[in-house]
Each structure stands twice: as C-alpha cells, then as structure tokens.
Tab-separated table of C-alpha atoms and ligand atoms in Angstrom:
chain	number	residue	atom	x	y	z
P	1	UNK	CA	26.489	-9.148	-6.144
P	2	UNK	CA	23.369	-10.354	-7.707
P	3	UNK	CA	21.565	-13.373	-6.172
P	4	UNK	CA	20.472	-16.286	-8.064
P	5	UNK	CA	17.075	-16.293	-9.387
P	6	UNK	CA	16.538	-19.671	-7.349
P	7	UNK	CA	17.254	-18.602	-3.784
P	8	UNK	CA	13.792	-18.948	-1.301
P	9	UNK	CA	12.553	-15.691	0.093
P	10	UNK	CA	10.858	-16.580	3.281
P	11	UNK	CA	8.251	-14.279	4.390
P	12	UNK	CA	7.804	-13.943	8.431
P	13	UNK	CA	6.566	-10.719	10.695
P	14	UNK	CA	9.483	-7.912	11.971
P	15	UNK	CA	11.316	-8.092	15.139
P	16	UNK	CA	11.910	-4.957	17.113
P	17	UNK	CA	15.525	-5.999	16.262
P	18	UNK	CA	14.799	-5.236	12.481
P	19	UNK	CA	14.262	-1.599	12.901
P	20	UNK	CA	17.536	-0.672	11.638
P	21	UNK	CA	17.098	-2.777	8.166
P	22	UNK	CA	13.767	-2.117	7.682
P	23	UNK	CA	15.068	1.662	7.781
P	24	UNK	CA	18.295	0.946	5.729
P	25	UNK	CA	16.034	-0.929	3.121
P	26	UNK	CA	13.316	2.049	2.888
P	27	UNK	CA	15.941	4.415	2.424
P	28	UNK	CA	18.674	2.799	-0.228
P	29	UNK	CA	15.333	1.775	-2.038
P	30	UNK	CA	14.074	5.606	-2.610
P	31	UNK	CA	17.994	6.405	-3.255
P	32	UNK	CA	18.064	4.241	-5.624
P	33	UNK	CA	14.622	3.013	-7.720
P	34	UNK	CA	12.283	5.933	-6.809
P	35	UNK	CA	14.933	8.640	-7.549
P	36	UNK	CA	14.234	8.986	-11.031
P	37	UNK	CA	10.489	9.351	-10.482
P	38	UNK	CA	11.338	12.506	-7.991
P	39	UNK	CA	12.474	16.534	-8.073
P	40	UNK	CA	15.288	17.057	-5.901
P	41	UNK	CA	13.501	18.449	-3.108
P	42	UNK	CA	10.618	15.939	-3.124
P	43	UNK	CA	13.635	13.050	-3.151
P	44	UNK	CA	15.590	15.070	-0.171
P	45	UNK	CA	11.776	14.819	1.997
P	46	UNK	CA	11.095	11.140	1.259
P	47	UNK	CA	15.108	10.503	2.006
P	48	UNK	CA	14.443	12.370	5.359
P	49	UNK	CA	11.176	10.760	6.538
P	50	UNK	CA	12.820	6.946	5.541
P	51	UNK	CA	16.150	7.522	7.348
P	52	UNK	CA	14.186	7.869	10.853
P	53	UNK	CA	12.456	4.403	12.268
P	54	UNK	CA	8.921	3.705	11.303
P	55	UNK	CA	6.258	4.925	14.138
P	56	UNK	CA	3.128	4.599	13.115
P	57	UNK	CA	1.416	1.279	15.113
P	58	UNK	CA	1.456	-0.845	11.916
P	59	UNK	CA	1.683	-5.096	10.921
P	60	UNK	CA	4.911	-5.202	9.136
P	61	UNK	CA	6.131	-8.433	7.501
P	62	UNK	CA	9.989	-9.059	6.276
P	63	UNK	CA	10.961	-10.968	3.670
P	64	UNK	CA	14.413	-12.612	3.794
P	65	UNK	CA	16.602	-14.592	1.881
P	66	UNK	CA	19.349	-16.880	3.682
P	67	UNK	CA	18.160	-15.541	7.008
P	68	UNK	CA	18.873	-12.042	5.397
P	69	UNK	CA	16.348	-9.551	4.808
P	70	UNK	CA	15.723	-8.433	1.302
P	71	UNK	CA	12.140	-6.349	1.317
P	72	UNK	CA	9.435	-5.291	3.723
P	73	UNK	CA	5.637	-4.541	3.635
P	74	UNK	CA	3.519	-2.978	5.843
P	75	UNK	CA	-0.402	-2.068	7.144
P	76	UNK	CA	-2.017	-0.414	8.883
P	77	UNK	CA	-5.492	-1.593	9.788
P	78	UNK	CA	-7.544	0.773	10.607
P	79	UNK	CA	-7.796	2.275	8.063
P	80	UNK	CA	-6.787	-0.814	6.009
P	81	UNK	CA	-4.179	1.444	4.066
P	82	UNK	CA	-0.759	-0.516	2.661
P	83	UNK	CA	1.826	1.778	3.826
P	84	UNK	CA	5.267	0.589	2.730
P	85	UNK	CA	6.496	-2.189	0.376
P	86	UNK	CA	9.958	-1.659	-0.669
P	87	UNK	CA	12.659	-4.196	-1.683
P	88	UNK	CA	16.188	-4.289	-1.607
P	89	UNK	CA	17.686	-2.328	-4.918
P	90	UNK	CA	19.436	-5.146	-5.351
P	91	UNK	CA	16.706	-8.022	-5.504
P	92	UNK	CA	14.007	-5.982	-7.364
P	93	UNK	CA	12.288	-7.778	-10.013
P	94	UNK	CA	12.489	-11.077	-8.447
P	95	UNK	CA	8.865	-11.289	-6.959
P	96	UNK	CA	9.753	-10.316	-3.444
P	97	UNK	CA	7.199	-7.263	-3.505
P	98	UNK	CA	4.687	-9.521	-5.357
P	99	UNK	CA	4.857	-12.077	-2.461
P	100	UNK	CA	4.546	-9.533	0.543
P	101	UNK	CA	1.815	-7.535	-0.830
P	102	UNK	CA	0.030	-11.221	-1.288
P	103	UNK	CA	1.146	-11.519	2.524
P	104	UNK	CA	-0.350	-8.409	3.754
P	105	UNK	CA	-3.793	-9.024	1.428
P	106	UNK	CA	-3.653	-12.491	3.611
P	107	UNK	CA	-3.828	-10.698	6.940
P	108	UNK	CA	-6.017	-8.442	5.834
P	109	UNK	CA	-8.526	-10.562	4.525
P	110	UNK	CA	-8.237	-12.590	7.507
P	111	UNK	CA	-8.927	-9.683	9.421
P	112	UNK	CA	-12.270	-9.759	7.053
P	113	UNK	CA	-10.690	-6.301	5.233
P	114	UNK	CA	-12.938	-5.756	2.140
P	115	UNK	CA	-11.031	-3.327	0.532
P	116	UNK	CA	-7.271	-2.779	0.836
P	117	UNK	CA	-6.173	1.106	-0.161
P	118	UNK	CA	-2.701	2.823	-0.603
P	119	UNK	CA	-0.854	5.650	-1.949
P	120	UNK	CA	1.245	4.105	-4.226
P	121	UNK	CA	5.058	6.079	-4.994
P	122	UNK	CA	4.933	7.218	-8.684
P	123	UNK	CA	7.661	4.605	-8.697
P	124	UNK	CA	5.066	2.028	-7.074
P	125	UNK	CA	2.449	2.453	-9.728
P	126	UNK	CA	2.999	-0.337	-12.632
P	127	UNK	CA	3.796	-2.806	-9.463
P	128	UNK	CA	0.111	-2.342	-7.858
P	129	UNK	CA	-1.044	-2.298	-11.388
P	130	UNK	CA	0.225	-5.787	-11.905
P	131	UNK	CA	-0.851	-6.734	-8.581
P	132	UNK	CA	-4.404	-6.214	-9.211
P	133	UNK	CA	-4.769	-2.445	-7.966
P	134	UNK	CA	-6.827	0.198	-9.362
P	135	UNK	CA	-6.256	4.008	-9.745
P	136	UNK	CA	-8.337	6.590	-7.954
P	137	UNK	CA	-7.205	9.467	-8.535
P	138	UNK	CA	-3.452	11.185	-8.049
P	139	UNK	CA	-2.859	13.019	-4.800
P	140	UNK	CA	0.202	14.746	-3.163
P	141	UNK	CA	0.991	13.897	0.525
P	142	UNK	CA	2.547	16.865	2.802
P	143	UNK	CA	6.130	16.522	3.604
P	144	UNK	CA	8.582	18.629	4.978
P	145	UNK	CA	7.121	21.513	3.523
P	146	UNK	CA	6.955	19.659	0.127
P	147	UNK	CA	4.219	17.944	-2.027
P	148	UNK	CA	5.392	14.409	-3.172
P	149	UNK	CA	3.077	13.068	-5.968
P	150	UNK	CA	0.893	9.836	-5.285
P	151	UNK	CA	-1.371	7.609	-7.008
P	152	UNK	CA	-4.595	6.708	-4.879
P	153	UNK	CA	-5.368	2.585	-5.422
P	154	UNK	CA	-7.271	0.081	-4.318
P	155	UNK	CA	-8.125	-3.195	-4.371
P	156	UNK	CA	-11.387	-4.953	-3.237
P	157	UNK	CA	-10.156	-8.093	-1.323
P	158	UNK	CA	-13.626	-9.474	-0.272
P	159	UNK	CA	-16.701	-9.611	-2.012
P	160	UNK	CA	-20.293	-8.122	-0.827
P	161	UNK	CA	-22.996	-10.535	-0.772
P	162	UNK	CA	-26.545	-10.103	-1.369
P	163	UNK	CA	-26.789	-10.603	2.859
P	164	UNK	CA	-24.745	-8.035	3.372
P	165	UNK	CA	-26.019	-5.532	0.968
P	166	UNK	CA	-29.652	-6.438	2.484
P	167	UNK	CA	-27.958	-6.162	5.958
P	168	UNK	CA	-26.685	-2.639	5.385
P	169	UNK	CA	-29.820	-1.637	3.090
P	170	UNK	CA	-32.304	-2.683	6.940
P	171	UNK	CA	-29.440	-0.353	8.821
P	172	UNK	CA	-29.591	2.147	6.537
P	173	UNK	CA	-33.548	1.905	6.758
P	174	UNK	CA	-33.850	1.878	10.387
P	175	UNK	CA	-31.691	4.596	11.444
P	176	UNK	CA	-33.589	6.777	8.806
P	177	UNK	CA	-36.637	5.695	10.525
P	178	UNK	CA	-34.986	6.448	13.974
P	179	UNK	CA	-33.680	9.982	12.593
P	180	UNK	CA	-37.275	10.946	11.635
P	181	UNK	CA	-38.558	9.869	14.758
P	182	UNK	CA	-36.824	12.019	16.302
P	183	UNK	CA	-36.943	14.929	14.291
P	184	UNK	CA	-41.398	14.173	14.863
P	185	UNK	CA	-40.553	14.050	18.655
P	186	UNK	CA	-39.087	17.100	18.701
P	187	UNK	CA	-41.585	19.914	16.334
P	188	UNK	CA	-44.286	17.902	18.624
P	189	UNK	CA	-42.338	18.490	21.861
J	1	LIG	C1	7.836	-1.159	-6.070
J	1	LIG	C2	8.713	-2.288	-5.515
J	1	LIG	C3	8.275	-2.607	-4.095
J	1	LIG	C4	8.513	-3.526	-6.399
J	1	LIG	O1	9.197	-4.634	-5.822
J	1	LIG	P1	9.702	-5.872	-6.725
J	1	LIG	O2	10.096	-6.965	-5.812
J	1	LIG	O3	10.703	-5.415	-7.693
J	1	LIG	O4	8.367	-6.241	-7.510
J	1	LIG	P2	8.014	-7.634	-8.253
J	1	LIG	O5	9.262	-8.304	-8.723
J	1	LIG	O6	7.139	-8.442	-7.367
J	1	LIG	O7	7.198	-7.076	-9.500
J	1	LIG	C5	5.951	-7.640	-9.904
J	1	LIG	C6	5.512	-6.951	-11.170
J	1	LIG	O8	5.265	-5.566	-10.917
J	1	LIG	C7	5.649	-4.791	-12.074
J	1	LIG	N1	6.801	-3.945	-11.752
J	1	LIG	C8	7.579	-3.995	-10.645
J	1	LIG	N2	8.521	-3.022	-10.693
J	1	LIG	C9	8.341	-2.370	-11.854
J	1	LIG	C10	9.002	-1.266	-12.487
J	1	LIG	N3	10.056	-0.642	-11.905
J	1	LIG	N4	8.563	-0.856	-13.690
J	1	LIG	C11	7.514	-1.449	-14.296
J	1	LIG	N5	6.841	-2.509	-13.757
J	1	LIG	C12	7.249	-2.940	-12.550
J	1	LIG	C13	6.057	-5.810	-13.148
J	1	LIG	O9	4.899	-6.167	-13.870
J	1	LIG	C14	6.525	-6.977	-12.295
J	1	LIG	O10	6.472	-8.223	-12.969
J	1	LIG	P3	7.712	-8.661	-13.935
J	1	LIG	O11	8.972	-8.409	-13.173
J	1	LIG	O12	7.435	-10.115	-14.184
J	1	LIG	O13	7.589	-7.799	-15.136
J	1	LIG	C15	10.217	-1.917	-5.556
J	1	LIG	O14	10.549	-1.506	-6.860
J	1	LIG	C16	10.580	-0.789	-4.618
J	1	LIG	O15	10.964	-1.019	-3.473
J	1	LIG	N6	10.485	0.484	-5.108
J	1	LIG	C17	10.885	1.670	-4.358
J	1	LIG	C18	9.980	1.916	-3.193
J	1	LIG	C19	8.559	2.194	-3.613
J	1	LIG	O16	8.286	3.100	-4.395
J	1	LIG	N7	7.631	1.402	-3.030
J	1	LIG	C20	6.228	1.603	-3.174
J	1	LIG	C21	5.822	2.420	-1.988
J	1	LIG	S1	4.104	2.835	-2.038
C-alpha cells in the first residue's frame, strides 16, 4: 500500500532494537531499486553483505513514519565517509533520503566536518547529484570475491577561510623549517 504524500517522516538516531529493520530495509532496497543497476553476481554480494547486521562503529539516524521506520542513513566519522542511505522500496521518491542525508550533513558539520565523501551505488548517483554531490571518479569496492561498481562523491560542507588557509600555510612552513633542521643537524653531526 502506498502512503499518502502528506504523512510526517520524523527523523531520530537508531536503537540497538532497530538492527533487524535497518537490515530488512538495506536488503529489500538493493532487491528491489538497485537491482537493475547490478550483474547477477555483483547483486547476489551486495544481497549477502546487507542481509547480516551493520558492524562498522558508525552514527546511524532512522527515519520513520507513524512510529514506523521507512529509511536509514549512516556515517562514519573518521573518515567522514556517508556509508548507507537507503529507503523503503515502497516510500522512495518522497524526500525521505533527501531529509536524512540533510541529517547526517547536520552532524557532520556540527562535528566541524569540512568535507563529507561517499561511494555512492550506481543506483545512488542522480540522488547525491541532486543533493549537491560531486563525482570523483568511479571505483569498484571488493566483495565476496566480486567488484561492485561505485561512483566516488563529495561534498564540501564547510568553507576554508583565509585564517585557516594562513593557519595551515605557518604549519606547513614550520615543519619544513623543522624537517631541514634536522636534516642540517644530522650531515653536521
Ligand atoms: C537512493 C535512495 C536512498 C533515494 O531515496 P529517496 O527517498 O527516493 O530520495 P528522494 O526522494 O529524497 O530524492 C531526491 C532527489 O534525488 C533524485 N533521485 C532520487 N532517486 C532517483 C532515481 N531513482 N532516479 C533518478 N533520480 C533520483 C531526484 O532528483 C529526487 O528528486 P525528485 O523526486 O523531486 O525528482 C533510494 O532510492 C534507495 O534506497 N536506493 C537503493 C539503495 C542505494 O543505492 N542507496 C545509496 C547507497 S550509497
């Protein structure tokens, strides 16, 4: 059944007692919107790796509709990488990626994150396109003994200011200076 266009997604952080959504939402979502994008041994990898529970230590934020969730995003930060945004097959195309990639850029830039990366799904492209991100360069991520295809993005969250340019121009300066201090030091010693 199709929701109504109207119904508020709430966005919140996970509970340990979402693990078995968040994995039932990863899955049915590469089943379903990112099989077309995907050879049938790249699709049988990414089914494998999203039908186990997440592990890696990341932020992960739910979004939910009636108390129900509908999508998840996640990051991890180091090294300020988006690694998962997938919505419901059913509620695609109803903003709910939109509004928890803009909830992970929040905690990222509160985190003072300048630039946020990620490997976007071939399916994943046009949605980080129209969410500001720009392409690298295409990659292929190990899995299973399989390459799956990848887009490399990023989008710059904070801006540098002269300070900081002139604050990383004085490190850069004195470490030189340090470096060839030591290198005298030593033909000396
Ligand atoms: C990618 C994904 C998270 C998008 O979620 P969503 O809630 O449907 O995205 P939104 O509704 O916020 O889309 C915002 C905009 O992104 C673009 N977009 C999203 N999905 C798109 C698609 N399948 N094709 C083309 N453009 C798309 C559109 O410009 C869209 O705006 P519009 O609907 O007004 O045209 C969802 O399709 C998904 O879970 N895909 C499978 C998993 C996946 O590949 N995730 C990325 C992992 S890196």
């Amino acid at each position: 059944m199709k929701p109504q266009i109207n119904q508020r997604v709430t966005i919140r952080p996970a509970k340990p007692e979402d693990e078995d959504k968040i994995v039932e939402i990863q899955y049915n979502a590469i089943k379903i919107i990112a099989a077309k994008d995907y050879s049938h041994k790249q699709l049988n990898a990414l089914l494998k790796s999203k039908s186990i529970p997440r592990k890696s230590p990341e932020t992960v934020f739910i979004a939910e509709i009636n108390g129900q969730p509908v999508g998840f995003a996640s990051l991890l930060s180091p090294p300020n990488i988006i690694s998962a945004v997938f919505v419901d097959p059913n509620f695609i195309r109803r903003n709910i990626g939109t509004l928890l990639i803009h909830r992970l850029e929040k905690e990222a830039i509160k985190n003072k994150v300048p630039i946020l990366w990620v490997y976007s799904s071939l399916t994943g492209y046009s949605f980080y396109r129209a969410n500001g991100y720009q392409t690298i360069r295409k990659a292929y991520l190990p899995l299973y003994s399989t390459y799956i295809p990848c887009i490399q993005m990023k989008k710059r969250l904070l801006t540098i200011t002269s300070n900081e340019i002139r604050k990383e121009l004085y490190q850069f300066i004195a470490a030189t200076a340090i470096a060839i201090a030591i290198v005298y030091f030593l033909i000396k010693v």
